[in-house]
């Protein structure tokens, strides 16, 4: 039937089984010619060459993905060290045997804090008991994870409707703005006491969870730029996964020398993160281009639309006009 031929053209006929369209009537050929059948997939390489081709096709999106991923990984280890430096406790008393807890040493009948250069340092300049520091951090870690999880849940639920209404670029920039706010709040929290620090970091973690909305926005932009080419789309998604792993490696390689310094305060580290995040927000506002498909009027007078997943329009509607980035 005509519909079977149309489906065969969409999926690609095997060699030797392609039908002879001459045998069809002129009216049938007109129906098949005007039907909304996707064009043949352009030749796309696979493997490493295909991934390089995906990077060349959408360099701005890939730069955004690797920059945001690396930045989010970079902020993890300093946050743990920042929480440790905010823990305070009284100076421990020596035991009857003249021993002191880990993080301090016995001298002249009292316990003294280990220097920051010592492997026995307590991780906090305000507390010389390493057990107290680590136990308090462990207790608050689960509490601080709640606002981040709630923010991420809201971001994932609201991402779909917002992406198809507002667009991809504004959502991606909103995610970078949330990362900037997160860095500023953590930097300001280092000037507060322990309870104020926890309250402000909880608010900052909420913004860090909401910042995850940039992930589906990036995937939607990749889908727009690879519309009609599933092989290129698969290669582009593979590059995004590879960039996530690359960001993790860069994070640990660059943060280890910084954490090894055992800084008494990380306020300047978070101030630098805030400045870098603000620069990223300013730069990507000019670099990125909107790729949300714009509906155009079809031949039948109706408006054709498409979702971010690249769903096909009906046979009476025309293809979508997409502004490539």
Tab-separated table of C-alpha atoms in Angstrom:
chain	number	residue	atom	x	y	z
A	1	UNK	CA	0.000	0.000	0.000
A	2	UNK	CA	0.942	3.661	-0.224
A	3	UNK	CA	1.387	3.921	3.554
A	4	UNK	CA	3.692	0.882	3.513
A	5	UNK	CA	5.802	2.497	0.818
A	6	UNK	CA	5.951	5.716	2.821
A	7	UNK	CA	7.091	3.829	5.918
A	8	UNK	CA	9.645	1.955	3.829
A	9	UNK	CA	11.056	5.222	2.504
A	10	UNK	CA	11.282	6.575	6.051
A	11	UNK	CA	13.156	3.566	7.404
A	12	UNK	CA	15.276	2.899	4.328
A	13	UNK	CA	14.580	0.036	1.921
A	14	UNK	CA	17.071	-2.859	1.887
A	15	UNK	CA	19.142	-3.221	-1.260
A	16	UNK	CA	17.221	-5.133	-3.903
A	17	UNK	CA	13.827	-4.577	-2.225
A	18	UNK	CA	13.230	-0.937	-3.183
A	19	UNK	CA	9.823	-0.740	-4.939
A	20	UNK	CA	9.400	0.503	-8.481
A	21	UNK	CA	7.376	3.671	-8.104
A	22	UNK	CA	6.652	3.753	-11.822
A	23	UNK	CA	4.009	1.093	-11.305
A	24	UNK	CA	1.996	3.423	-9.073
A	25	UNK	CA	-0.599	5.752	-10.466
A	26	UNK	CA	0.219	9.477	-10.839
A	27	UNK	CA	-2.132	10.332	-7.980
A	28	UNK	CA	-0.390	7.844	-5.679
A	29	UNK	CA	2.997	9.260	-6.607
A	30	UNK	CA	1.724	12.770	-5.815
A	31	UNK	CA	0.532	11.657	-2.398
A	32	UNK	CA	3.909	10.103	-1.622
A	33	UNK	CA	5.773	13.150	-2.928
A	34	UNK	CA	3.831	15.603	-0.757
A	35	UNK	CA	3.737	13.441	2.375
A	36	UNK	CA	5.898	14.386	5.339
A	37	UNK	CA	8.622	11.775	4.918
A	38	UNK	CA	11.932	12.516	6.630
A	39	UNK	CA	14.865	13.047	4.357
A	40	UNK	CA	17.540	10.427	4.175
A	41	UNK	CA	19.989	10.604	7.036
A	42	UNK	CA	23.208	12.324	5.977
A	43	UNK	CA	26.346	10.253	6.053
A	44	UNK	CA	27.850	10.476	9.507
A	45	UNK	CA	30.984	8.823	10.821
A	46	UNK	CA	30.960	6.695	13.924
A	47	UNK	CA	33.393	6.192	16.765
A	48	UNK	CA	35.976	8.861	17.510
A	49	UNK	CA	35.554	10.466	14.094
A	50	UNK	CA	31.826	10.771	14.685
A	51	UNK	CA	32.385	12.369	18.086
A	52	UNK	CA	34.792	14.877	16.522
A	53	UNK	CA	32.220	15.611	13.869
A	54	UNK	CA	29.638	16.292	16.607
A	55	UNK	CA	32.034	18.698	18.323
A	56	UNK	CA	32.630	20.578	15.064
A	57	UNK	CA	28.886	20.754	14.438
A	58	UNK	CA	28.060	22.355	17.798
A	59	UNK	CA	31.248	23.782	19.399
A	60	UNK	CA	29.432	26.383	21.498
A	61	UNK	CA	27.176	23.833	23.140
A	62	UNK	CA	30.124	21.558	23.875
A	63	UNK	CA	32.101	24.418	25.413
A	64	UNK	CA	29.112	25.211	27.608
A	65	UNK	CA	28.757	21.574	28.668
A	66	UNK	CA	32.406	21.071	29.628
A	67	UNK	CA	32.644	24.461	31.390
A	68	UNK	CA	29.535	23.969	33.523
A	69	UNK	CA	30.371	20.342	34.307
A	70	UNK	CA	33.931	21.130	35.373
A	71	UNK	CA	32.781	24.073	37.455
A	72	UNK	CA	30.166	22.035	39.313
A	73	UNK	CA	32.687	19.316	40.095
A	74	UNK	CA	35.242	21.888	41.239
A	75	UNK	CA	32.896	23.277	43.892
A	76	UNK	CA	32.376	19.937	45.654
A	77	UNK	CA	35.663	19.343	47.529
A	78	UNK	CA	36.088	22.969	48.724
A	79	UNK	CA	32.593	22.876	50.225
A	80	UNK	CA	33.564	19.959	52.461
A	81	UNK	CA	36.717	21.758	53.597
A	82	UNK	CA	34.742	24.960	54.157
A	83	UNK	CA	32.330	23.145	56.468
A	84	UNK	CA	35.269	21.686	58.382
A	85	UNK	CA	36.872	25.097	58.952
A	86	UNK	CA	33.594	26.438	60.390
A	87	UNK	CA	33.423	23.828	63.199
A	88	UNK	CA	34.434	25.206	66.600
A	89	UNK	CA	34.878	23.469	69.940
A	90	UNK	CA	36.703	24.022	73.253
A	91	UNK	CA	40.295	22.943	73.546
A	92	UNK	CA	40.325	19.274	74.593
A	93	UNK	CA	41.658	18.252	77.980
A	94	UNK	CA	44.424	15.639	78.230
A	95	UNK	CA	43.635	12.219	79.618
A	96	UNK	CA	45.143	10.983	82.915
A	97	UNK	CA	47.711	9.130	80.846
A	98	UNK	CA	48.833	12.359	79.184
A	99	UNK	CA	47.295	11.720	75.773
A	100	UNK	CA	45.282	14.081	73.608
A	101	UNK	CA	42.687	13.348	70.898
A	102	UNK	CA	43.622	13.237	67.243
A	103	UNK	CA	44.203	16.777	66.006
A	104	UNK	CA	46.175	17.877	69.070
A	105	UNK	CA	49.299	16.902	70.966
A	106	UNK	CA	50.341	16.905	74.630
A	107	UNK	CA	52.757	19.602	75.818
A	108	UNK	CA	53.362	21.126	79.268
A	109	UNK	CA	50.384	19.378	80.809
A	110	UNK	CA	47.838	20.533	78.224
A	111	UNK	CA	46.685	19.791	74.690
A	112	UNK	CA	47.855	21.975	71.827
A	113	UNK	CA	46.419	22.076	68.306
A	114	UNK	CA	48.387	20.382	65.563
A	115	UNK	CA	49.743	22.777	62.918
A	116	UNK	CA	48.077	22.883	59.504
A	117	UNK	CA	51.134	21.297	57.918
A	118	UNK	CA	50.785	18.180	60.070
A	119	UNK	CA	48.948	15.069	58.795
A	120	UNK	CA	47.246	15.008	62.207
A	121	UNK	CA	45.600	18.408	61.735
A	122	UNK	CA	41.978	18.482	62.830
A	123	UNK	CA	40.799	20.203	59.566
A	124	UNK	CA	39.550	23.233	61.523
A	125	UNK	CA	41.485	26.159	63.045
A	126	UNK	CA	38.689	26.546	65.613
A	127	UNK	CA	38.654	22.977	66.930
A	128	UNK	CA	41.619	20.761	67.834
A	129	UNK	CA	39.599	17.525	68.015
A	130	UNK	CA	39.399	15.818	64.645
A	131	UNK	CA	36.686	13.406	65.820
A	132	UNK	CA	34.413	16.297	66.750
A	133	UNK	CA	35.009	17.975	63.383
A	134	UNK	CA	34.318	14.924	61.245
A	135	UNK	CA	31.286	13.801	63.259
A	136	UNK	CA	29.667	17.243	63.055
A	137	UNK	CA	30.260	17.449	59.301
A	138	UNK	CA	28.770	13.978	58.831
A	139	UNK	CA	25.629	14.942	60.729
A	140	UNK	CA	24.951	18.093	58.704
A	141	UNK	CA	25.826	16.528	55.348
A	142	UNK	CA	22.518	14.659	55.139
A	143	UNK	CA	20.577	17.766	56.180
A	144	UNK	CA	22.279	19.913	53.548
A	145	UNK	CA	21.466	17.325	50.900
A	146	UNK	CA	17.699	17.801	51.339
A	147	UNK	CA	17.412	21.298	49.774
A	148	UNK	CA	19.693	20.255	46.918
A	149	UNK	CA	17.491	17.239	46.195
A	150	UNK	CA	14.306	19.326	46.349
A	151	UNK	CA	15.757	21.947	44.015
A	152	UNK	CA	16.896	19.303	41.548
A	153	UNK	CA	13.477	17.605	41.671
A	154	UNK	CA	11.697	20.859	40.884
A	155	UNK	CA	14.141	21.617	38.077
A	156	UNK	CA	13.632	18.256	36.382
A	157	UNK	CA	9.838	18.412	36.663
A	158	UNK	CA	9.583	21.971	35.348
A	159	UNK	CA	12.250	21.650	32.673
A	160	UNK	CA	10.046	20.184	29.926
A	161	UNK	CA	7.263	22.791	29.792
A	162	UNK	CA	9.691	25.661	30.323
A	163	UNK	CA	12.047	24.485	27.579
A	164	UNK	CA	9.241	24.274	25.016
A	165	UNK	CA	7.816	27.663	26.052
A	166	UNK	CA	10.713	29.938	26.977
A	167	UNK	CA	13.450	28.262	24.977
A	168	UNK	CA	16.707	26.450	25.542
A	169	UNK	CA	19.148	29.338	25.921
A	170	UNK	CA	17.301	31.203	28.741
A	171	UNK	CA	17.070	27.995	30.785
A	172	UNK	CA	20.769	27.259	30.306
A	173	UNK	CA	21.676	30.795	31.379
A	174	UNK	CA	19.325	30.500	34.352
A	175	UNK	CA	21.247	27.403	35.463
A	176	UNK	CA	24.552	29.301	35.307
A	177	UNK	CA	22.959	32.175	37.242
A	178	UNK	CA	21.938	29.723	39.982
A	179	UNK	CA	25.531	28.454	40.136
A	180	UNK	CA	26.716	32.058	40.552
A	181	UNK	CA	24.242	32.692	43.370
A	182	UNK	CA	25.328	29.453	45.028
A	183	UNK	CA	28.988	30.522	45.033
A	184	UNK	CA	28.170	33.993	46.374
A	185	UNK	CA	26.057	32.593	49.225
A	186	UNK	CA	28.719	30.109	50.299
A	187	UNK	CA	31.347	32.852	50.209
A	188	UNK	CA	29.195	35.105	52.403
A	189	UNK	CA	28.363	32.261	54.821
A	190	UNK	CA	31.993	31.994	55.961
A	191	UNK	CA	31.561	35.264	57.885
A	192	UNK	CA	28.712	33.878	60.026
A	193	UNK	CA	28.615	31.618	63.058
A	194	UNK	CA	27.910	27.889	62.795
A	195	UNK	CA	24.111	28.132	62.768
A	196	UNK	CA	24.058	31.058	60.349
A	197	UNK	CA	26.531	29.204	58.170
A	198	UNK	CA	24.263	26.150	57.992
A	199	UNK	CA	21.205	28.276	57.160
A	200	UNK	CA	22.930	30.109	54.312
A	201	UNK	CA	24.580	26.979	52.928
A	202	UNK	CA	21.181	25.256	52.942
A	203	UNK	CA	19.827	28.088	50.799
A	204	UNK	CA	22.887	27.857	48.563
A	205	UNK	CA	22.389	24.106	48.105
A	206	UNK	CA	18.819	24.801	47.020
A	207	UNK	CA	20.151	26.983	44.205
A	208	UNK	CA	22.718	24.344	43.301
A	209	UNK	CA	19.903	21.828	42.899
A	210	UNK	CA	17.866	24.197	40.736
A	211	UNK	CA	20.980	24.772	38.610
A	212	UNK	CA	20.650	21.199	37.318
A	213	UNK	CA	17.923	22.512	34.983
A	214	UNK	CA	20.708	23.340	32.526
A	215	UNK	CA	21.301	19.619	31.883
A	216	UNK	CA	17.985	18.876	30.094
A	217	UNK	CA	18.248	22.246	28.354
A	218	UNK	CA	21.644	21.266	26.958
A	219	UNK	CA	20.297	17.899	25.823
A	220	UNK	CA	17.350	19.611	24.127
A	221	UNK	CA	19.695	21.975	22.303
A	222	UNK	CA	21.791	19.031	21.138
A	223	UNK	CA	18.611	17.343	19.875
A	224	UNK	CA	17.662	20.498	17.950
A	225	UNK	CA	21.059	20.806	16.300
A	226	UNK	CA	21.067	17.129	15.261
A	227	UNK	CA	17.466	16.970	14.051
A	228	UNK	CA	17.068	14.367	11.320
A	229	UNK	CA	20.475	12.765	11.961
A	230	UNK	CA	20.214	10.112	14.699
A	231	UNK	CA	23.818	8.986	14.309
A	232	UNK	CA	25.114	12.508	14.856
A	233	UNK	CA	22.794	12.895	17.825
A	234	UNK	CA	24.126	9.695	19.400
A	235	UNK	CA	27.688	10.909	18.880
A	236	UNK	CA	26.842	14.266	20.446
A	237	UNK	CA	25.337	12.621	23.522
A	238	UNK	CA	28.410	10.402	23.772
A	239	UNK	CA	30.589	13.510	23.773
A	240	UNK	CA	28.482	15.003	26.593
A	241	UNK	CA	28.982	11.863	28.702
A	242	UNK	CA	32.706	11.921	27.970
A	243	UNK	CA	32.866	15.564	29.013
A	244	UNK	CA	31.273	14.661	32.354
A	245	UNK	CA	34.066	12.181	33.024
A	246	UNK	CA	36.649	14.699	31.836
A	247	UNK	CA	35.245	17.282	34.234
A	248	UNK	CA	35.585	14.881	37.146
A	249	UNK	CA	39.212	14.147	36.284
A	250	UNK	CA	40.041	17.846	35.947
A	251	UNK	CA	38.339	18.502	39.273
A	252	UNK	CA	40.420	16.067	41.291
A	253	UNK	CA	43.659	16.990	39.532
A	254	UNK	CA	43.199	20.721	40.127
A	255	UNK	CA	41.662	20.618	43.607
A	256	UNK	CA	44.196	18.322	45.241
A	257	UNK	CA	46.987	20.945	45.437
A	258	UNK	CA	44.529	23.472	46.839
A	259	UNK	CA	43.091	21.156	49.488
A	260	UNK	CA	46.583	20.035	50.459
A	261	UNK	CA	47.293	23.592	51.651
A	262	UNK	CA	44.799	23.118	54.534
A	263	UNK	CA	43.624	26.714	54.322
A	264	UNK	CA	42.138	28.178	57.515
A	265	UNK	CA	39.455	29.935	55.448
A	266	UNK	CA	38.067	29.419	51.958
A	267	UNK	CA	36.371	32.765	51.537
A	268	UNK	CA	38.732	33.836	48.760
A	269	UNK	CA	38.292	30.518	46.984
A	270	UNK	CA	34.532	31.022	46.870
A	271	UNK	CA	34.977	34.644	45.856
A	272	UNK	CA	37.048	33.418	42.899
A	273	UNK	CA	34.351	30.858	42.057
A	274	UNK	CA	31.742	33.623	42.112
A	275	UNK	CA	33.791	35.765	39.733
A	276	UNK	CA	34.339	32.849	37.331
A	277	UNK	CA	30.641	31.931	37.390
A	278	UNK	CA	29.649	35.536	36.665
A	279	UNK	CA	32.108	35.612	33.764
A	280	UNK	CA	30.621	32.379	32.418
A	281	UNK	CA	27.127	33.845	32.610
A	282	UNK	CA	28.229	36.965	30.719
A	283	UNK	CA	30.149	35.011	28.074
A	284	UNK	CA	27.509	32.385	27.331
A	285	UNK	CA	24.809	35.025	27.013
A	286	UNK	CA	26.594	36.068	23.803
A	287	UNK	CA	27.987	32.710	22.687
A	288	UNK	CA	24.845	30.589	22.740
A	289	UNK	CA	22.146	30.802	20.092
A	290	UNK	CA	18.537	29.814	20.577
A	291	UNK	CA	17.576	26.571	18.801
A	292	UNK	CA	13.924	26.199	19.808
A	293	UNK	CA	12.005	25.211	16.651
A	294	UNK	CA	9.716	28.014	15.503
A	295	UNK	CA	6.283	27.020	14.146
A	296	UNK	CA	5.592	28.167	10.592
A	297	UNK	CA	2.358	28.126	8.654
A	298	UNK	CA	1.928	24.959	6.616
A	299	UNK	CA	0.538	24.538	3.142
A	300	UNK	CA	-2.861	23.666	4.550
A	301	UNK	CA	-3.054	26.966	6.455
A	302	UNK	CA	-2.493	25.392	9.854
A	303	UNK	CA	0.479	25.943	12.161
A	304	UNK	CA	2.959	23.099	12.445
A	305	UNK	CA	4.645	22.517	15.777
A	306	UNK	CA	7.202	20.117	17.211
A	307	UNK	CA	8.359	19.153	20.654
A	308	UNK	CA	11.913	19.253	21.963
A	309	UNK	CA	12.266	15.533	21.368
A	310	UNK	CA	12.036	16.049	17.628
A	311	UNK	CA	8.623	14.376	17.022
A	312	UNK	CA	7.445	14.258	13.425
A	313	UNK	CA	4.613	16.384	12.131
A	314	UNK	CA	1.596	15.004	10.297
A	315	UNK	CA	1.557	14.498	6.522
A	316	UNK	CA	-0.401	17.722	5.932
A	317	UNK	CA	2.083	19.860	7.832
A	318	UNK	CA	5.463	21.156	6.772
A	319	UNK	CA	8.827	20.748	8.452
A	320	UNK	CA	9.871	23.109	11.199
A	321	UNK	CA	12.146	26.055	10.762
A	322	UNK	CA	15.017	25.757	13.242
A	323	UNK	CA	17.500	28.527	13.925
A	324	UNK	CA	20.832	26.767	14.122
A	325	UNK	CA	23.312	27.897	16.780
